[in-house]
PDB file of N, CA and C in Angstrom:
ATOM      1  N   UNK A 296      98.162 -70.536 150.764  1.00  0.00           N
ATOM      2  CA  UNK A 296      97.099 -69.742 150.183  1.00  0.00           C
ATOM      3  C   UNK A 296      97.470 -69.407 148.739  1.00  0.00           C
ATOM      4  N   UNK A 297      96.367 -69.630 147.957  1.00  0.00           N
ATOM      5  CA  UNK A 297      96.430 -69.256 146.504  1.00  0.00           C
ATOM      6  C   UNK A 297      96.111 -68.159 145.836  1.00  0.00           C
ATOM      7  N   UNK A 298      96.565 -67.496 144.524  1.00  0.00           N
ATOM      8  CA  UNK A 298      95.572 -66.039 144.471  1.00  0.00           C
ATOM      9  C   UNK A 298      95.163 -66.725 143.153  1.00  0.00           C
ATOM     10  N   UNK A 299      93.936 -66.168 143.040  1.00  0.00           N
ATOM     11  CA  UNK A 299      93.107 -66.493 141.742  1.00  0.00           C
ATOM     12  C   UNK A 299      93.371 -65.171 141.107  1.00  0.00           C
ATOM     13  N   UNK A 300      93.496 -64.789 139.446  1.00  0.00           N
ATOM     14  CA  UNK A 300      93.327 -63.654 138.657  1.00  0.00           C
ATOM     15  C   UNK A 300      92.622 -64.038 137.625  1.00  0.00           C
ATOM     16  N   UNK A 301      91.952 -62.646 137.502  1.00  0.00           N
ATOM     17  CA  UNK A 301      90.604 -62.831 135.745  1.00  0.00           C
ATOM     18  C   UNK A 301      91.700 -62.112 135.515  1.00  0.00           C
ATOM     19  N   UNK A 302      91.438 -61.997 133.598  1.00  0.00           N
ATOM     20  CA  UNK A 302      91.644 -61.573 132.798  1.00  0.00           C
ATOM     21  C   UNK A 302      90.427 -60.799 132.391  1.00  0.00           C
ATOM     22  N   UNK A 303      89.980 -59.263 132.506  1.00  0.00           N
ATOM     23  CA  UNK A 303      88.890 -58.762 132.809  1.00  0.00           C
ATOM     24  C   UNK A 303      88.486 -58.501 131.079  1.00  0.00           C
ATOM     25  N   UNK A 304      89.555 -58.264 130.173  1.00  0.00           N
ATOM     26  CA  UNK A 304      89.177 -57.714 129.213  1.00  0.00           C
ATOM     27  C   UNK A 304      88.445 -58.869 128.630  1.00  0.00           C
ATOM     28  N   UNK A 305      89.088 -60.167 128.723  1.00  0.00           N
ATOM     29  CA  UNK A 305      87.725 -61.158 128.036  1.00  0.00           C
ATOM     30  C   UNK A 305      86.902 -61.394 128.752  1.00  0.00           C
ATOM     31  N   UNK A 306      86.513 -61.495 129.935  1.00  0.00           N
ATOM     32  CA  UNK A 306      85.184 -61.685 130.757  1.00  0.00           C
ATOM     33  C   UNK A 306      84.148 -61.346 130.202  1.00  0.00           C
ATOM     34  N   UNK A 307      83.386 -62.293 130.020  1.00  0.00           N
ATOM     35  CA  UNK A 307      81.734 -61.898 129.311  1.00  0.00           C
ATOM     36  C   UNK A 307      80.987 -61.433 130.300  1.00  0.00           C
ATOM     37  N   UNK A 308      81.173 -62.121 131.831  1.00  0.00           N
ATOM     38  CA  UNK A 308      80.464 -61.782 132.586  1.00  0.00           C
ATOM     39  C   UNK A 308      78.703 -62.720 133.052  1.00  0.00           C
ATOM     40  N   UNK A 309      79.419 -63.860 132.650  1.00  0.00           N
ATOM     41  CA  UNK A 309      78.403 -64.761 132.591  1.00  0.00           C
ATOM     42  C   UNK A 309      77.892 -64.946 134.003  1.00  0.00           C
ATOM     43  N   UNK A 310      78.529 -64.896 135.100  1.00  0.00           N
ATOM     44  CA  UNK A 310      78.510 -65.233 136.305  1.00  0.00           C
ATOM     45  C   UNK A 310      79.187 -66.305 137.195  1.00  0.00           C
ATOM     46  N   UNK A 311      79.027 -67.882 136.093  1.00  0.00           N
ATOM     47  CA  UNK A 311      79.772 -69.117 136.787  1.00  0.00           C
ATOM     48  C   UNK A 311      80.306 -68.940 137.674  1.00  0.00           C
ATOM     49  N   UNK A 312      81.868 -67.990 137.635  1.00  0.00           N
ATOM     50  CA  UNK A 312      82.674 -68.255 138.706  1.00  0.00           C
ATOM     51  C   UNK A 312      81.864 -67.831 140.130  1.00  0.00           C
ATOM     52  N   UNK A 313      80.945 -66.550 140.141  1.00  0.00           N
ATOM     53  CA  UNK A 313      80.808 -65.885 141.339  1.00  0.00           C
ATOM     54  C   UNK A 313      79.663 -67.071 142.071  1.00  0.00           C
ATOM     55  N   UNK A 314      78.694 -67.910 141.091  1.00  0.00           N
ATOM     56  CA  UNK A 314      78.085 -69.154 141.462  1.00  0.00           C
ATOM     57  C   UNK A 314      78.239 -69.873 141.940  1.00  0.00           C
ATOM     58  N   UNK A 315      79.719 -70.457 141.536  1.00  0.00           N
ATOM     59  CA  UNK A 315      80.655 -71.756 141.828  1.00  0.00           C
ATOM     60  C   UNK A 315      81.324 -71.311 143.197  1.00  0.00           C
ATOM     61  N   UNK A 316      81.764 -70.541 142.885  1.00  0.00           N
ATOM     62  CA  UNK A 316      82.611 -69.983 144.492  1.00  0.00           C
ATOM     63  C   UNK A 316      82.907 -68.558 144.730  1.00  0.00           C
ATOM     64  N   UNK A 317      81.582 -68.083 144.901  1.00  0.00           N
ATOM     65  CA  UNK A 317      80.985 -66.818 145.641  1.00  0.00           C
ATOM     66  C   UNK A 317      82.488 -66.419 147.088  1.00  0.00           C
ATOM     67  N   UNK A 318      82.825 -67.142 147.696  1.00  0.00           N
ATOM     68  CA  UNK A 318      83.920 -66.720 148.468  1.00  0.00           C
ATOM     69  C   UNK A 318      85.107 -66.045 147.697  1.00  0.00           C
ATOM     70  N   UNK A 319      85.330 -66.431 146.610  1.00  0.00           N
ATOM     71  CA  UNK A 319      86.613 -65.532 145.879  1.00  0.00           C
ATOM     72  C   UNK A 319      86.008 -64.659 145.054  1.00  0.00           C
ATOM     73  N   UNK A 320      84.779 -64.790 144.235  1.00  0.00           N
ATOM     74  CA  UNK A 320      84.811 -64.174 142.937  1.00  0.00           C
ATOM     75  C   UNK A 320      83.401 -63.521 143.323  1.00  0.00           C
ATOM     76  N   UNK A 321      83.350 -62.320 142.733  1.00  0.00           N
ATOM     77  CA  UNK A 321      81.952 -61.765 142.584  1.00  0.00           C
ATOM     78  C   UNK A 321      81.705 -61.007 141.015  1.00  0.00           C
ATOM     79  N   UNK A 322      80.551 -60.597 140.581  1.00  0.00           N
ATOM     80  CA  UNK A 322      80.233 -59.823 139.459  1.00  0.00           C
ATOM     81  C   UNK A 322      80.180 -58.453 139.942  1.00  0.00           C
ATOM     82  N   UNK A 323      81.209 -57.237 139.281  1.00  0.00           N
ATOM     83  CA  UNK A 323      81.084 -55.818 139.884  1.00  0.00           C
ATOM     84  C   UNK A 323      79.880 -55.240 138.906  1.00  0.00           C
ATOM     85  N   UNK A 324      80.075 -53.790 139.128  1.00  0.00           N
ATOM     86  CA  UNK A 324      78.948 -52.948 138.842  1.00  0.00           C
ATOM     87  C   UNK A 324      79.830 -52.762 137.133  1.00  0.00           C
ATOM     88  N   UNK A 325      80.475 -53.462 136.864  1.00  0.00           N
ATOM     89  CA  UNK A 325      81.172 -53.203 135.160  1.00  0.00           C
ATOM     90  C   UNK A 325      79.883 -54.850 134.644  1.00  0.00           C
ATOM     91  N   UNK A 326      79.745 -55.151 135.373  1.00  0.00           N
ATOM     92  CA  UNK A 326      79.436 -56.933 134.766  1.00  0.00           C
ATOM     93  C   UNK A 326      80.117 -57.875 134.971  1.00  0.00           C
ATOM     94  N   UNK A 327      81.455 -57.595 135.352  1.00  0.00           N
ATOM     95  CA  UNK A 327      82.185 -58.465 134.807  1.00  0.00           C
ATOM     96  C   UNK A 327      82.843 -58.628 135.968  1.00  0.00           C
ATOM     97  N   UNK A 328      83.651 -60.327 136.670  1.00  0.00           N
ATOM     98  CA  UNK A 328      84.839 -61.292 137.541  1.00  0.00           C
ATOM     99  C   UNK A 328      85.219 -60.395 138.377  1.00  0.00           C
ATOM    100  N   UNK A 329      85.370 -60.599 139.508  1.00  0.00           N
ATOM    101  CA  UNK A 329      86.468 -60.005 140.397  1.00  0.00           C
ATOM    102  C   UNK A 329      86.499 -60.526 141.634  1.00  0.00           C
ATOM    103  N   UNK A 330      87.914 -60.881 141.910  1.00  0.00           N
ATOM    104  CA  UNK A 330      88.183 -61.482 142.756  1.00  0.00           C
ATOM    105  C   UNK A 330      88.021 -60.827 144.013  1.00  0.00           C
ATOM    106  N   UNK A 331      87.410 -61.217 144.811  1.00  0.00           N
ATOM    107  CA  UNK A 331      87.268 -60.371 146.784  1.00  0.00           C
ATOM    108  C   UNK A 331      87.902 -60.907 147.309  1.00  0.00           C
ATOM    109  N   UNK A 332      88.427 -62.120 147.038  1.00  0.00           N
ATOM    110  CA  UNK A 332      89.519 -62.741 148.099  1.00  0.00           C
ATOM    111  C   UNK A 332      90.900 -63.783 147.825  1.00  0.00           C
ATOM    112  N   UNK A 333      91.752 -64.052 148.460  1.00  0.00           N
ATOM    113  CA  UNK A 333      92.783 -64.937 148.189  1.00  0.00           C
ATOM    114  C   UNK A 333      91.822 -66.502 148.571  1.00  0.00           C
ATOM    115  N   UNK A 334      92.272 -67.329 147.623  1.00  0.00           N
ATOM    116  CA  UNK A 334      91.859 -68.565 148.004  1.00  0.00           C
ATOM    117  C   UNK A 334      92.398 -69.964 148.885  1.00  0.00           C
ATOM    118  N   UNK A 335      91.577 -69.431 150.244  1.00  0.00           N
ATOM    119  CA  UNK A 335      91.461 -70.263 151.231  1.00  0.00           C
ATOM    120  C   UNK A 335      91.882 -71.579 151.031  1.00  0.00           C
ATOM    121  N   UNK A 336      92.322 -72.557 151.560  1.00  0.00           N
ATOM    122  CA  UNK A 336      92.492 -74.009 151.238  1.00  0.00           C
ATOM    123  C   UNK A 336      91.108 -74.708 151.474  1.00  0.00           C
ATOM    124  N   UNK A 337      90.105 -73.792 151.813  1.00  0.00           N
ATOM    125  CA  UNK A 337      88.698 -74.445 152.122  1.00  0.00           C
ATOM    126  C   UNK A 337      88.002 -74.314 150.902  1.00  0.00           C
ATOM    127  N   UNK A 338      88.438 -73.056 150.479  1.00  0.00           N
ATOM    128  CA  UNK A 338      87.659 -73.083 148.750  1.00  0.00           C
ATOM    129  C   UNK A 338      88.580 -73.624 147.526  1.00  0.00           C
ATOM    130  N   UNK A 339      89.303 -73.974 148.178  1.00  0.00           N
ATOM    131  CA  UNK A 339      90.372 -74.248 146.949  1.00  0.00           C
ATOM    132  C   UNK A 339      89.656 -75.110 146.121  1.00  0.00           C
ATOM    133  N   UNK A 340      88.898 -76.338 146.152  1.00  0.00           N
ATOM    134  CA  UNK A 340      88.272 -76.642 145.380  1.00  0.00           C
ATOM    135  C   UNK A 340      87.228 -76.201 144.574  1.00  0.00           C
ATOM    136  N   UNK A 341      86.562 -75.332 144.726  1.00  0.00           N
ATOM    137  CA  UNK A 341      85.544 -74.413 144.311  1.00  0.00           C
ATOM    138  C   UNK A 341      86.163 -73.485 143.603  1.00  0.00           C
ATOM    139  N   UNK A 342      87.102 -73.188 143.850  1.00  0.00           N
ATOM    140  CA  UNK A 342      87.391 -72.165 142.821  1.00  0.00           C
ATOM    141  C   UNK A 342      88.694 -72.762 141.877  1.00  0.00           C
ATOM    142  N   UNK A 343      88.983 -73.760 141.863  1.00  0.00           N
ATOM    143  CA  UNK A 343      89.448 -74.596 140.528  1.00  0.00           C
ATOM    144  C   UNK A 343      88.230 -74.647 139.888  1.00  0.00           C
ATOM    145  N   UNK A 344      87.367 -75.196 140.366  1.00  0.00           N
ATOM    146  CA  UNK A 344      86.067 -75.644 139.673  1.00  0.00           C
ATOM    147  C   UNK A 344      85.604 -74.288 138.833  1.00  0.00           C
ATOM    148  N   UNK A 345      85.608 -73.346 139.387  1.00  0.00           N
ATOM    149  CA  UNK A 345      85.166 -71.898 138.870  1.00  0.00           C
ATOM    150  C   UNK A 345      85.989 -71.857 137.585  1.00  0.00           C
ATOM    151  N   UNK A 346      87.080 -71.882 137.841  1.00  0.00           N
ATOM    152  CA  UNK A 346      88.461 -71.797 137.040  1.00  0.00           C
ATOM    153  C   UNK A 346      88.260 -72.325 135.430  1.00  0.00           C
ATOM    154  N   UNK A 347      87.921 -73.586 135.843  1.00  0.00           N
ATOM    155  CA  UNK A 347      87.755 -74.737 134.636  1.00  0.00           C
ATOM    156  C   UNK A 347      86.173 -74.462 133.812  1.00  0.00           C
ATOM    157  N   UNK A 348      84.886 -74.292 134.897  1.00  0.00           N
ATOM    158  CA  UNK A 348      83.827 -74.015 134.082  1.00  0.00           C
ATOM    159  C   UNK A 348      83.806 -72.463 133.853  1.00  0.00           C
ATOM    160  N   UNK A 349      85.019 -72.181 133.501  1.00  0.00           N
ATOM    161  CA  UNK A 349      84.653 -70.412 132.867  1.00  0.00           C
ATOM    162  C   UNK A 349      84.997 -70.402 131.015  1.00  0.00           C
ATOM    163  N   UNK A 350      83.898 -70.404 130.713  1.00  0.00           N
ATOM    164  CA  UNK A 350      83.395 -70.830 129.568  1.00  0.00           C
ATOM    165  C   UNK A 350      84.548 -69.816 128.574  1.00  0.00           C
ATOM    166  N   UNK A 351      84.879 -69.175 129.074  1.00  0.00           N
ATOM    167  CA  UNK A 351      86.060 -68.045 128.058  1.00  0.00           C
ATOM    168  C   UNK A 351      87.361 -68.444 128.814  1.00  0.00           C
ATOM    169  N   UNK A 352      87.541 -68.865 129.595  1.00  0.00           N
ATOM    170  CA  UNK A 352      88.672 -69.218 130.388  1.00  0.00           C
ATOM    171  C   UNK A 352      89.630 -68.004 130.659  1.00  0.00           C
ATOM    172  N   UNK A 353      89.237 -67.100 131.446  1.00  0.00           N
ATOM    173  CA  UNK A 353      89.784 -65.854 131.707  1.00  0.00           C
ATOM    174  C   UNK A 353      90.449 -66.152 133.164  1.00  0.00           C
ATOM    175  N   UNK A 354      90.452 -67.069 133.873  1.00  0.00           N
ATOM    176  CA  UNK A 354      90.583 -67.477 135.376  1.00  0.00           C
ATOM    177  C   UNK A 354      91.799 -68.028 135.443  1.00  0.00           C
ATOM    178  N   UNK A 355      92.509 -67.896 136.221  1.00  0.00           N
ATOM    179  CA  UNK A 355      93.642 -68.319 136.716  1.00  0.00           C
ATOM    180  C   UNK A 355      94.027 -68.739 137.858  1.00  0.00           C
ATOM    181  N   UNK A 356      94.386 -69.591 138.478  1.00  0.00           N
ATOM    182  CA  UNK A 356      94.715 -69.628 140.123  1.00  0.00           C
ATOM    183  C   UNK A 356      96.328 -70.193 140.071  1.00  0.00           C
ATOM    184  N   UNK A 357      96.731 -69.656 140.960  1.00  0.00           N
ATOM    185  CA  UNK A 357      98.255 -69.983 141.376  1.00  0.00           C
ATOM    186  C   UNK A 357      98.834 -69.481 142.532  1.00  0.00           C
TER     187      UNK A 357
END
């Protein structure tokens, strides 16, 4: 199992990640990334994908 981390202070808050893979990432009541969960080996692809189309690149997984 992987943990994904934003970097909240650059988050624009565009949404992508919570689009791409709604199982790890959601938009809070600030606007902005947050992770709800460790990433599953079922989303693991989805949330690379999140990772890579985050247009500020605030995403991390490891």
């Amino acid at each position: 199992m992987k943990k994904a981390t934003i970097d909240r202070n650059g988050c624009i808050g565009c949404g992508v990640c919570a689009s791409t893979c709604p199982e790890v990432f959601e938009i809070d009541d600030e606007g902005k990334a947050t992770v709800v969960s460790e990433v599953l080996a079922e989303y693991e692809a989805s949330a690379y994908e999140a990772a890579e189309e985050c247009p500020v690149g605030v995403i991390s997984i490891g």
